[in-house]
PDB file of C-alpha atoms and ligand atoms in Angstrom:
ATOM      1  CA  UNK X   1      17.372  56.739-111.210  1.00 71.00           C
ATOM      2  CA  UNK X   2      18.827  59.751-113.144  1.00 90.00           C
ATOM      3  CA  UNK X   3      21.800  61.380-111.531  1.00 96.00           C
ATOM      4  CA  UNK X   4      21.299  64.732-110.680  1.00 97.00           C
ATOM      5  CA  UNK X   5      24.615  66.078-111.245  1.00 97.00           C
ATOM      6  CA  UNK X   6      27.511  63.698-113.318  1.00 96.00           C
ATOM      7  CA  UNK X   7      30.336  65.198-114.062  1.00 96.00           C
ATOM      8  CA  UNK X   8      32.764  63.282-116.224  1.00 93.00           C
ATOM      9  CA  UNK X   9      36.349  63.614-116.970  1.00 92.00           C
ATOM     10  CA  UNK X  10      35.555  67.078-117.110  1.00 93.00           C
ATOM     11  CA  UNK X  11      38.788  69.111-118.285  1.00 91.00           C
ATOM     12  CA  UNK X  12      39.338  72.782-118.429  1.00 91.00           C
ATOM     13  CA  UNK X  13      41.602  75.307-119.595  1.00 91.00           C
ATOM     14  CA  UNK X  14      41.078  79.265-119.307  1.00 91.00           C
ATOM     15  CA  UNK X  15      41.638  81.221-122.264  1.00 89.00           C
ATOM     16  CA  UNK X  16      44.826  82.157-120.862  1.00 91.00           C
ATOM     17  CA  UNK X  17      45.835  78.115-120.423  1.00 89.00           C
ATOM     18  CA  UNK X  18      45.137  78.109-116.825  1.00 92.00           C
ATOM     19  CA  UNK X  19      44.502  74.271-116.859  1.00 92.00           C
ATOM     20  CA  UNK X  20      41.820  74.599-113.657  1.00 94.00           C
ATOM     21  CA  UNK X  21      39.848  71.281-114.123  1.00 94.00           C
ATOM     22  CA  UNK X  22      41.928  67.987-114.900  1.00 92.00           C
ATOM     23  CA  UNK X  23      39.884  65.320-115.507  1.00 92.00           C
ATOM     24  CA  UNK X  24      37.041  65.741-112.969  1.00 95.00           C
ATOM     25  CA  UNK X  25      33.993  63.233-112.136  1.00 96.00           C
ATOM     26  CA  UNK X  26      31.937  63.918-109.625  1.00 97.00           C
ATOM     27  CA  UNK X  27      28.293  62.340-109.362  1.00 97.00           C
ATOM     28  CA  UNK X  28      25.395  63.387-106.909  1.00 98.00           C
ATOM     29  CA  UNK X  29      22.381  61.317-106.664  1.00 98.00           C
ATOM     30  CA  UNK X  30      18.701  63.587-105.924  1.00 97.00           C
ATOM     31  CA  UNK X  31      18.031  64.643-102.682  1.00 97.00           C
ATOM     32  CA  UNK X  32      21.893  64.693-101.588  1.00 98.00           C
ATOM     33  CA  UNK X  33      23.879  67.510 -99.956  1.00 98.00           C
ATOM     34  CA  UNK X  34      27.485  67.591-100.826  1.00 98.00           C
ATOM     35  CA  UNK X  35      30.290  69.507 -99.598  1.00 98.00           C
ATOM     36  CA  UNK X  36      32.861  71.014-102.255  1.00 98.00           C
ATOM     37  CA  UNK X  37      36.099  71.493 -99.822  1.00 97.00           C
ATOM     38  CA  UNK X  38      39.287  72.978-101.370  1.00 96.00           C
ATOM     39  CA  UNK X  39      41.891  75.669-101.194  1.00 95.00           C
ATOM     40  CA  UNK X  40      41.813  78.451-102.552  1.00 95.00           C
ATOM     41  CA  UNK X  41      42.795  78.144-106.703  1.00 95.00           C
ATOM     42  CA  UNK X  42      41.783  74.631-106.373  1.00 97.00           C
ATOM     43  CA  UNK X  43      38.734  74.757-109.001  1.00 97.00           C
ATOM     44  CA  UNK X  44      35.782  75.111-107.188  1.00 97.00           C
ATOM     45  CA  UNK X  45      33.705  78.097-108.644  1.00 96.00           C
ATOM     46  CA  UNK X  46      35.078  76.838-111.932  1.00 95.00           C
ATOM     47  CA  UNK X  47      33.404  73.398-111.696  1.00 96.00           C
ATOM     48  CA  UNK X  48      30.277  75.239-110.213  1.00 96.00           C
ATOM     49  CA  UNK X  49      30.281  77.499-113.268  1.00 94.00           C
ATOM     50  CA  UNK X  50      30.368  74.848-115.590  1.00 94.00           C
ATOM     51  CA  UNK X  51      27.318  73.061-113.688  1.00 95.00           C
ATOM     52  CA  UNK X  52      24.275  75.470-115.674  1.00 89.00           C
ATOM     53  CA  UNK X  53      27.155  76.531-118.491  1.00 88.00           C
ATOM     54  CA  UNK X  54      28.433  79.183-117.459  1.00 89.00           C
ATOM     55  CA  UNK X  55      31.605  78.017-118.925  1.00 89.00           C
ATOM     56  CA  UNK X  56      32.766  76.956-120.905  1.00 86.00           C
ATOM     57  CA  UNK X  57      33.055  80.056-122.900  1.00 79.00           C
ATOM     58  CA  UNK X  58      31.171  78.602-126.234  1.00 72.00           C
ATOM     59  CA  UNK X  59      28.956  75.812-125.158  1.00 59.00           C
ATOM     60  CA  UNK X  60      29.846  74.004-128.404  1.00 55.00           C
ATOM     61  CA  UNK X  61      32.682  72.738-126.580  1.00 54.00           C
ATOM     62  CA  UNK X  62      31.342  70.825-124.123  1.00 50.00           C
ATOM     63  CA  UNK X  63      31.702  67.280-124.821  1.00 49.00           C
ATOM     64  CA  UNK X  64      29.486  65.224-123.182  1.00 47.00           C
ATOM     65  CA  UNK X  65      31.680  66.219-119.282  1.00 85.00           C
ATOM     66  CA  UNK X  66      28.279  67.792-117.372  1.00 92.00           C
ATOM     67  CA  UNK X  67      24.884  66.079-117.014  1.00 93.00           C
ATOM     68  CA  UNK X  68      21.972  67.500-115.250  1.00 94.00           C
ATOM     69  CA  UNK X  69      18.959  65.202-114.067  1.00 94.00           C
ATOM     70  CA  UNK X  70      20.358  62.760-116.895  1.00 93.00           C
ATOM     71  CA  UNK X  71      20.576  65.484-119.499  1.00 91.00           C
ATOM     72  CA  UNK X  72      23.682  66.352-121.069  1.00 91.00           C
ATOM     73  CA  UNK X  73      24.691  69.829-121.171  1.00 90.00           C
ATOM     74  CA  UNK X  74      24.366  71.732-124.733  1.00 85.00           C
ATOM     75  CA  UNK X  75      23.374  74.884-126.270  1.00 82.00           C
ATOM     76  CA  UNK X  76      19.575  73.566-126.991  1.00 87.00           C
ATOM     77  CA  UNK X  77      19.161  72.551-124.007  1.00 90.00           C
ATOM     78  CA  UNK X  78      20.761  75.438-121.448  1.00 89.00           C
ATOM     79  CA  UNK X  79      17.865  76.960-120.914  1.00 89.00           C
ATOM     80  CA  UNK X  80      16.110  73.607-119.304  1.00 91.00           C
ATOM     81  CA  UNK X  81      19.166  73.155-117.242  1.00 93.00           C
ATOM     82  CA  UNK X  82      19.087  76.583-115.548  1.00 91.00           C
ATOM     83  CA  UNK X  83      15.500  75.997-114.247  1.00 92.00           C
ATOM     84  CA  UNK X  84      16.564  72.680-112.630  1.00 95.00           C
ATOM     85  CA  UNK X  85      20.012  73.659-111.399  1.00 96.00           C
ATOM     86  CA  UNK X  86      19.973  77.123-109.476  1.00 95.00           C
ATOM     87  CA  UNK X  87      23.290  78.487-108.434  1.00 95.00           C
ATOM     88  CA  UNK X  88      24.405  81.035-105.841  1.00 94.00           C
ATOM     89  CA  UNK X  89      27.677  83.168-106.402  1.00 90.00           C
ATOM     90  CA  UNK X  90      29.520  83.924-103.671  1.00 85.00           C
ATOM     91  CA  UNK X  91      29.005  87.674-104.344  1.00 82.00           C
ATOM     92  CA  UNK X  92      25.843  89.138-103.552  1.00 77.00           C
ATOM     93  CA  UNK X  93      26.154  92.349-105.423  1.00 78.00           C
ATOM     94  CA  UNK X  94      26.613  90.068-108.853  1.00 77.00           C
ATOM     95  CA  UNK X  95      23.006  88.517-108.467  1.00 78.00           C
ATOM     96  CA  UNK X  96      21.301  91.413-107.029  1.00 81.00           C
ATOM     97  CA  UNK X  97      20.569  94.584-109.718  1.00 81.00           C
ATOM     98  CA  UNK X  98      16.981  95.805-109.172  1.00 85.00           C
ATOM     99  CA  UNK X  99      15.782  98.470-107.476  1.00 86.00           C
ATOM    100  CA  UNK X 100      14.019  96.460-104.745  1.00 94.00           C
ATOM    101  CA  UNK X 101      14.538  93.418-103.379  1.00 94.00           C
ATOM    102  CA  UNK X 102      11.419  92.325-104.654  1.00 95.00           C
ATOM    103  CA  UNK X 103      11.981  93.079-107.754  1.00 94.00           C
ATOM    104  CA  UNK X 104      15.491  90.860-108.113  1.00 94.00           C
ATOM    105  CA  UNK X 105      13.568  88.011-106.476  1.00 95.00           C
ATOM    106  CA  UNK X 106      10.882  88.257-109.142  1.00 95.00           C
ATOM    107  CA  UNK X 107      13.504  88.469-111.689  1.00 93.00           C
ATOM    108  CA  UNK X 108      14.201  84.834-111.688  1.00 92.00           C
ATOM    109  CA  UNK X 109      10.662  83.457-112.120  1.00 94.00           C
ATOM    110  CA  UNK X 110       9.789  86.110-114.628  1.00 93.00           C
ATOM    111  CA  UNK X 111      12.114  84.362-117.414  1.00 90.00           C
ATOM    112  CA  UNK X 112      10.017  81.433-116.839  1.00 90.00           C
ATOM    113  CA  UNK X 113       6.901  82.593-118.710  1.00 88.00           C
ATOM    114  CA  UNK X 114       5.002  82.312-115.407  1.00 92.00           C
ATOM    115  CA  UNK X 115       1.589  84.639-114.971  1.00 94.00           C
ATOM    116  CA  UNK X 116       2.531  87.720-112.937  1.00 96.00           C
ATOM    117  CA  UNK X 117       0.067  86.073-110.511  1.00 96.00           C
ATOM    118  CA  UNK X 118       2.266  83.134-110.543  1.00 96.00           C
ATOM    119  CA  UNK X 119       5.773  84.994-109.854  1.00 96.00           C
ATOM    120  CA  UNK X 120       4.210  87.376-107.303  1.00 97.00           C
ATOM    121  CA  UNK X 121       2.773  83.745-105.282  1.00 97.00           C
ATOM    122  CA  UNK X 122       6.605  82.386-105.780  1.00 97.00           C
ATOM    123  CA  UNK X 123       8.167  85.885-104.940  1.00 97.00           C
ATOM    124  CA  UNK X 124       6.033  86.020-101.695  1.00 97.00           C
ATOM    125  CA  UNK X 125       6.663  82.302-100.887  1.00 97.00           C
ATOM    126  CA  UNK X 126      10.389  82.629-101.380  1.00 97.00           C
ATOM    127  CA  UNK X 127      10.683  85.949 -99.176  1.00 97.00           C
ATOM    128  CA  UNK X 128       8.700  84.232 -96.542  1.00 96.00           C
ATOM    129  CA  UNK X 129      11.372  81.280 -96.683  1.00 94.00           C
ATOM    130  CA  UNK X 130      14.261  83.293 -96.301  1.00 94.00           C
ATOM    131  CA  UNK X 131      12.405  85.833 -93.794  1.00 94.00           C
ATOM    132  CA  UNK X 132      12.668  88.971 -96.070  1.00 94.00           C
ATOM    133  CA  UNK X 133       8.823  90.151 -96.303  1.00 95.00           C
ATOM    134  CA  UNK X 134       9.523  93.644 -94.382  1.00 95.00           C
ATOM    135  CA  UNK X 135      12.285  94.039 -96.408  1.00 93.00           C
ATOM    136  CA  UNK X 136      11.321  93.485 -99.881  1.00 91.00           C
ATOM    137  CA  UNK X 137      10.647  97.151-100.682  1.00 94.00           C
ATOM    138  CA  UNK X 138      14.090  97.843 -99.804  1.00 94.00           C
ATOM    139  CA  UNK X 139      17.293  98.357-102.532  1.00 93.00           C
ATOM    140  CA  UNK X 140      19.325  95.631-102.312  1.00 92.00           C
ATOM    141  CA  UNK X 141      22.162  97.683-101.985  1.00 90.00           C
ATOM    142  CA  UNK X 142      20.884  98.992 -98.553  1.00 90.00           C
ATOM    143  CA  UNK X 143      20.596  95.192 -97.167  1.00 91.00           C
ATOM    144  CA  UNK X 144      23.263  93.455 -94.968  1.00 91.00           C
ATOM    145  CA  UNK X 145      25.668  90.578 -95.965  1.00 90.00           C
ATOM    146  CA  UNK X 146      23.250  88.256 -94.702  1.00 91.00           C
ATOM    147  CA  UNK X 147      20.279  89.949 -95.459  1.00 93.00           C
ATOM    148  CA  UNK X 148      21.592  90.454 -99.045  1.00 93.00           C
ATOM    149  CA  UNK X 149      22.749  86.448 -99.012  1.00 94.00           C
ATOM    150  CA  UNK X 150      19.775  85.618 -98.353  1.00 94.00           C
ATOM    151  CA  UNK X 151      17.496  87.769-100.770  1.00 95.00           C
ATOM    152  CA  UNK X 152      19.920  85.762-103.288  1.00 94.00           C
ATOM    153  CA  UNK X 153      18.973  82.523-102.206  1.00 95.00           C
ATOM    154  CA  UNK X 154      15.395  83.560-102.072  1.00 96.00           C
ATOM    155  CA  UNK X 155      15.628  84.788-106.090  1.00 95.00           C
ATOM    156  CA  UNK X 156      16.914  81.317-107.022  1.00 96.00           C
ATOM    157  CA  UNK X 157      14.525  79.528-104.810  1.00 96.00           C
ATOM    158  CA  UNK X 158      11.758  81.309-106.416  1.00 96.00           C
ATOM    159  CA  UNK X 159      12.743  79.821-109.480  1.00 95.00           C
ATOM    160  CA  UNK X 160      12.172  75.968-107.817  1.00 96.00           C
ATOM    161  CA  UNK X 161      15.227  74.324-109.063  1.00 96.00           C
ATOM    162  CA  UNK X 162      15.679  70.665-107.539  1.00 97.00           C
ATOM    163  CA  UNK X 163      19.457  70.911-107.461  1.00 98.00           C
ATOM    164  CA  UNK X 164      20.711  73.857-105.482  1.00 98.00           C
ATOM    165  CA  UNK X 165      24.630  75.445-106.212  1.00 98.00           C
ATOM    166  CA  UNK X 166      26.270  77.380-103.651  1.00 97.00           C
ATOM    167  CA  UNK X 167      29.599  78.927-103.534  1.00 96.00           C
ATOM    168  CA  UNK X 168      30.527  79.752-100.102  1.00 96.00           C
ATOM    169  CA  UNK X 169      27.104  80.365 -98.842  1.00 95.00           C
ATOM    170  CA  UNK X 170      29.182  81.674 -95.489  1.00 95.00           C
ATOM    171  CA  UNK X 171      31.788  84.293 -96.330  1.00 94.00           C
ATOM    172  CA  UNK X 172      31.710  87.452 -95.041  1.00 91.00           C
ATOM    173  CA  UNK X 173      28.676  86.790 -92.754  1.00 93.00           C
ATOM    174  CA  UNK X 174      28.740  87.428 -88.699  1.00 92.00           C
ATOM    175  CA  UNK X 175      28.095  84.560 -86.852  1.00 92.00           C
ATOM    176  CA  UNK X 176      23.724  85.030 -86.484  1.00 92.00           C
ATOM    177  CA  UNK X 177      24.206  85.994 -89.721  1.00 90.00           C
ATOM    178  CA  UNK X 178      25.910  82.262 -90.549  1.00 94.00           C
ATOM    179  CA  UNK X 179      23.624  80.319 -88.754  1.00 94.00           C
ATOM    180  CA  UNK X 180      20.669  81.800 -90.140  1.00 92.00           C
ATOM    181  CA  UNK X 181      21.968  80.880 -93.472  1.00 94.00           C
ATOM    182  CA  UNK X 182      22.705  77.147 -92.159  1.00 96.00           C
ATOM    183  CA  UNK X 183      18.940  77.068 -90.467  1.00 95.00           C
ATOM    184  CA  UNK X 184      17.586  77.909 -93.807  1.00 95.00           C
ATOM    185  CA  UNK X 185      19.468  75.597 -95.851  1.00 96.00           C
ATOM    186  CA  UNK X 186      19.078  72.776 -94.075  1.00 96.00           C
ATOM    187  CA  UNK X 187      14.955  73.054 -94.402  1.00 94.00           C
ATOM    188  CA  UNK X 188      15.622  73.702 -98.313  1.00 94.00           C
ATOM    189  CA  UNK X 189      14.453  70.255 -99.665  1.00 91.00           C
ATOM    190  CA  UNK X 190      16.626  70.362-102.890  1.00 96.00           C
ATOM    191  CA  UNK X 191      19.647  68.259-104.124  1.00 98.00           C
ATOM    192  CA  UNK X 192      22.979  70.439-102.468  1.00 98.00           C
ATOM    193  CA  UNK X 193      25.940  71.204-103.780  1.00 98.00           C
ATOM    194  CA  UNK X 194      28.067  73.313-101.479  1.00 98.00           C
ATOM    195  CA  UNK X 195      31.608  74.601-102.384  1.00 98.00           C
ATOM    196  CA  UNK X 196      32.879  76.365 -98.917  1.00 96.00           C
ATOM    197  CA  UNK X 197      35.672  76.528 -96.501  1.00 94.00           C
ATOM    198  CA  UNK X 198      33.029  76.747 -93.391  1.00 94.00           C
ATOM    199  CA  UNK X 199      34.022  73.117 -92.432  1.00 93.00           C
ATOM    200  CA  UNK X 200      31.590  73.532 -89.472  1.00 92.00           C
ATOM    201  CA  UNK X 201      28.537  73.977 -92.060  1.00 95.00           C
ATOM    202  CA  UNK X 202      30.059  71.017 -94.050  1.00 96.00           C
ATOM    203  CA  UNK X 203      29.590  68.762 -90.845  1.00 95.00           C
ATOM    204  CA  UNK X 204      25.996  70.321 -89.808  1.00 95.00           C
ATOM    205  CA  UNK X 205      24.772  70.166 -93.410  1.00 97.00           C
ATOM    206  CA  UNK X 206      26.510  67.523 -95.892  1.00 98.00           C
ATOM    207  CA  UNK X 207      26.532  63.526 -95.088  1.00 98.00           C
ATOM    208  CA  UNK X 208      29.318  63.853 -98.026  1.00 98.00           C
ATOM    209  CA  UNK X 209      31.971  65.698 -98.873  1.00 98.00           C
ATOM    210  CA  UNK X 210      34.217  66.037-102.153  1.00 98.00           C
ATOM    211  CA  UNK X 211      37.917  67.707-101.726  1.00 98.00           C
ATOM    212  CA  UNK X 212      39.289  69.113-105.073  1.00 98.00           C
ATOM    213  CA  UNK X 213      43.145  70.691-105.321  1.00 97.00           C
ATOM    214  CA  UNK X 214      44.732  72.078-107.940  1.00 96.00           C
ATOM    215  CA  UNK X 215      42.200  70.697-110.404  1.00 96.00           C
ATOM    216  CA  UNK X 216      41.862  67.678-109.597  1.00 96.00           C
ATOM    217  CA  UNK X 217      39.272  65.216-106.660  1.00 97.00           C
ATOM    218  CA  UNK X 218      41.399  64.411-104.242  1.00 97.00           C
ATOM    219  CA  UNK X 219      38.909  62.767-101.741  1.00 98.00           C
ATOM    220  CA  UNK X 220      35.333  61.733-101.961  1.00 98.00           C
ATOM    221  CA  UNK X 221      33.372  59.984 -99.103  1.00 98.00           C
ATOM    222  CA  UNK X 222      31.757  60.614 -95.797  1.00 98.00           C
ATOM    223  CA  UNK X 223      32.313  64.253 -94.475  1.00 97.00           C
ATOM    224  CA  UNK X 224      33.400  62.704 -91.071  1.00 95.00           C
ATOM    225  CA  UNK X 225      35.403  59.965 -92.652  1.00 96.00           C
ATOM    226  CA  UNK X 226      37.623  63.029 -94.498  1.00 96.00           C
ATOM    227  CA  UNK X 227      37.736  65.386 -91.678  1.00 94.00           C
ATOM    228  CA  UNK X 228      39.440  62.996 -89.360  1.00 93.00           C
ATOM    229  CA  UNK X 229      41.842  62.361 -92.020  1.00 94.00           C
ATOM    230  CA  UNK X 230      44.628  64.729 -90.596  1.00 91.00           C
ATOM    231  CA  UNK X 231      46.796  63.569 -93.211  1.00 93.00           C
ATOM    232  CA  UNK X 232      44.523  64.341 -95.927  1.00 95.00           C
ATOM    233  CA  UNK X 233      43.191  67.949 -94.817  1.00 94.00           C
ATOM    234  CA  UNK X 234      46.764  68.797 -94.271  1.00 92.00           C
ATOM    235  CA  UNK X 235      47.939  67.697 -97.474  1.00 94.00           C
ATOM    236  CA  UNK X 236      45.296  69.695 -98.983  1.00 94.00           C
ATOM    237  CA  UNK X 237      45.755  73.201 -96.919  1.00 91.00           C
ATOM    238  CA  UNK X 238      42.127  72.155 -94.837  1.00 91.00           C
ATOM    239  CA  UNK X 239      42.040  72.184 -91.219  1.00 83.00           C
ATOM    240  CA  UNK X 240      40.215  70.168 -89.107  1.00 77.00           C
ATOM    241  CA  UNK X 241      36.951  72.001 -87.533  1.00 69.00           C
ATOM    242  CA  UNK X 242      37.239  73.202 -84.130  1.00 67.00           C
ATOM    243  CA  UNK X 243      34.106  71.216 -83.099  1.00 63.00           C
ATOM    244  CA  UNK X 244      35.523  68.054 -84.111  1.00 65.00           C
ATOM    245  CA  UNK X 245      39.039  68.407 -82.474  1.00 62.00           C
ATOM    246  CA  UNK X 246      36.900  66.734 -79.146  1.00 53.00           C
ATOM    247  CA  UNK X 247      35.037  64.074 -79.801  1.00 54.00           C
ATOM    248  CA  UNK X 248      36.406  60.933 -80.214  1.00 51.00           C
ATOM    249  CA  UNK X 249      37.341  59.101 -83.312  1.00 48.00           C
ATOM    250  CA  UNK X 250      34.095  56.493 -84.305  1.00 47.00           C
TER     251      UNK X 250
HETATM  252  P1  LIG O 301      38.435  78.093-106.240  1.00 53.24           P
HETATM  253  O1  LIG O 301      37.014  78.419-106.522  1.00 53.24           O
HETATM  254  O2  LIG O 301      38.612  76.716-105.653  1.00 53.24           O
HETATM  255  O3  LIG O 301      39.136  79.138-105.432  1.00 53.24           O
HETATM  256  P2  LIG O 301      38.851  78.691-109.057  1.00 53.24           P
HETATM  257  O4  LIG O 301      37.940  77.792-109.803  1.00 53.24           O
HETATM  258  O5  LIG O 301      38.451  80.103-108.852  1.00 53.24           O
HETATM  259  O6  LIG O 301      39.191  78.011-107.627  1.00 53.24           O
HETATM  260  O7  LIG O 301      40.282  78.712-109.769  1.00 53.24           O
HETATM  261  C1  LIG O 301      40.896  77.543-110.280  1.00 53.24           C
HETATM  262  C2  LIG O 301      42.131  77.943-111.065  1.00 53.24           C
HETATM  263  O8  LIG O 301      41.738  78.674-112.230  1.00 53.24           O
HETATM  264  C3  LIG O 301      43.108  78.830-110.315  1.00 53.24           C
HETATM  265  O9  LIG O 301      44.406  78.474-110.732  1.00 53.24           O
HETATM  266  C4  LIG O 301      42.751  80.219-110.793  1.00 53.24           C
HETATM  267  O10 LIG O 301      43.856  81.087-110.727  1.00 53.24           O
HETATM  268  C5  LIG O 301      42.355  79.958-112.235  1.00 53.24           C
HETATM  269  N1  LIG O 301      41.370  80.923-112.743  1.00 53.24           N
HETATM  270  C6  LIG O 301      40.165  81.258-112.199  1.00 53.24           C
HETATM  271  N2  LIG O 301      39.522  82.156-112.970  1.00 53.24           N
HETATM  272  C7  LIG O 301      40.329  82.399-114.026  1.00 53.24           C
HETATM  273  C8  LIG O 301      40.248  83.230-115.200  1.00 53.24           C
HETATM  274  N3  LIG O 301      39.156  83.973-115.432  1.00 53.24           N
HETATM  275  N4  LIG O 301      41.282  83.219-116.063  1.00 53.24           N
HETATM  276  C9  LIG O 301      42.371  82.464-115.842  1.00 53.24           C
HETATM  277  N5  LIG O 301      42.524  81.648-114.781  1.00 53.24           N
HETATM  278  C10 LIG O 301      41.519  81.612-113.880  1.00 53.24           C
END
């Protein structure tokens, strides 16, 4: 079966030489959700962004480091690769633009030579997933964290990619807020990739979880498996979830 993320000896340097990837491989089979734990600076959203080539800067460099659904990453083929690999930034206010809410979620789906007909049935479907219908007349701007959060997640859903990127799908949000988000992407059927310090969602929502610091995978196996590794989450400025600190060790 094709892979629907590999990730090989991926390497990269910023323009300034920040070396931020060294050497990363990370594979996720279809239909998995995987956490993408880390501190801070640790490469994260720069593995993310190379996931639908966002970076690197000139896509002639990639080298064979990122496949998608068993497709290599290159300039021909970018545009295939963003309809199967949807990501969410962390910040709302990059992904939202339009003047209504309906409008950004449309925006998606309308690069996809779809029949207006077509994006308004996916645009209505998506706000009904995410529970935005009253609100989709509304400027994004005027939203809440989580209301904004999830008009975002409703704009890439409406494009249907199999594998779903999110980068800290949690920040900023108040607690219903947070566990709205969690109830909705745990009915979201895609392939997951989650990069967040939530540890709690990372137990609730991902069987597996990957640790990256400074650059490099430091860790890859079963979320519980890593979380009761004090040693580990120490060593790699993590802390063990609340929830977990009581129950005993399988
Ligand atoms: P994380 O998402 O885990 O917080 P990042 O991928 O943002 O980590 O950062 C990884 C490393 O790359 C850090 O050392 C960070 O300072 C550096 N970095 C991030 N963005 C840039 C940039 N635009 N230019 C130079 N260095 C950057």
């Amino acid at each position: 079966m094709r892979r629907a993320i590999d990730v090989r000896d991926l390497r990269y340097a910023y323009p300034d030489g920040t070396v931020a990837l060294h050497d990363v491989t990370l594979q996720v089979e279809p239909g998995e959700c995987v956490g993408l734990l880390g501190p801070n600076g640790s490469g994260k959203s720069t593995l993310i962004r190379h996931l639908n080539g966002i970076l690197p800067e000139r896509l002639t460099e990639v080298g064979g480091g990122v496949a998608v659904m068993g497709e290599t990453i290159t300039r021909d083929n970018i545009g295939q690769i963003r309809r199967q690999l949807g990501l969410m930034f962390q910040d709302a206010d990059d992904q939202l633009f339009c003047a209504t809410v309906r409008e950004d979620v449309a925006f998606g789906p309308q690069q996809l030579g779809l029949t207006p007909g077509e994006v308004a049935d996916r645009v209505q479907r998506a706000l009904e997933e995410v529970g935005l219908v009253e609100l989709g007349h509304r400027p994004p701007h005027h939203l809440s964290t989580g209301e904004k959060r999830r008009a975002c997640l409703a704009g890439v859903l409406a494009c249907e990619p199999s594998i779903l990127v999110l980068d800290e799908p949690t920040s900023g949000l108040d607690p219903r807020g947070r566990r709205e988000l969690i109830a909705l992407l745990r009915q979201v059927r895609a392939t997951k990739l989650i990069a967040t310090h939530d540890l709690e969602l990372v137990v609730e929502l991902c069987p597996r979880s990957v640790v990256l610091d400074a650059g490099r995978v430091v860790a890859d196996g079963p979320t519980h498996q890593i979380l009761d590794d004090e040693a580990l989450m120490l060593a790699h400025g993590l802390e063990r979830p609340h929830i977990l600190q009581h129950r005993h060790p399988h």
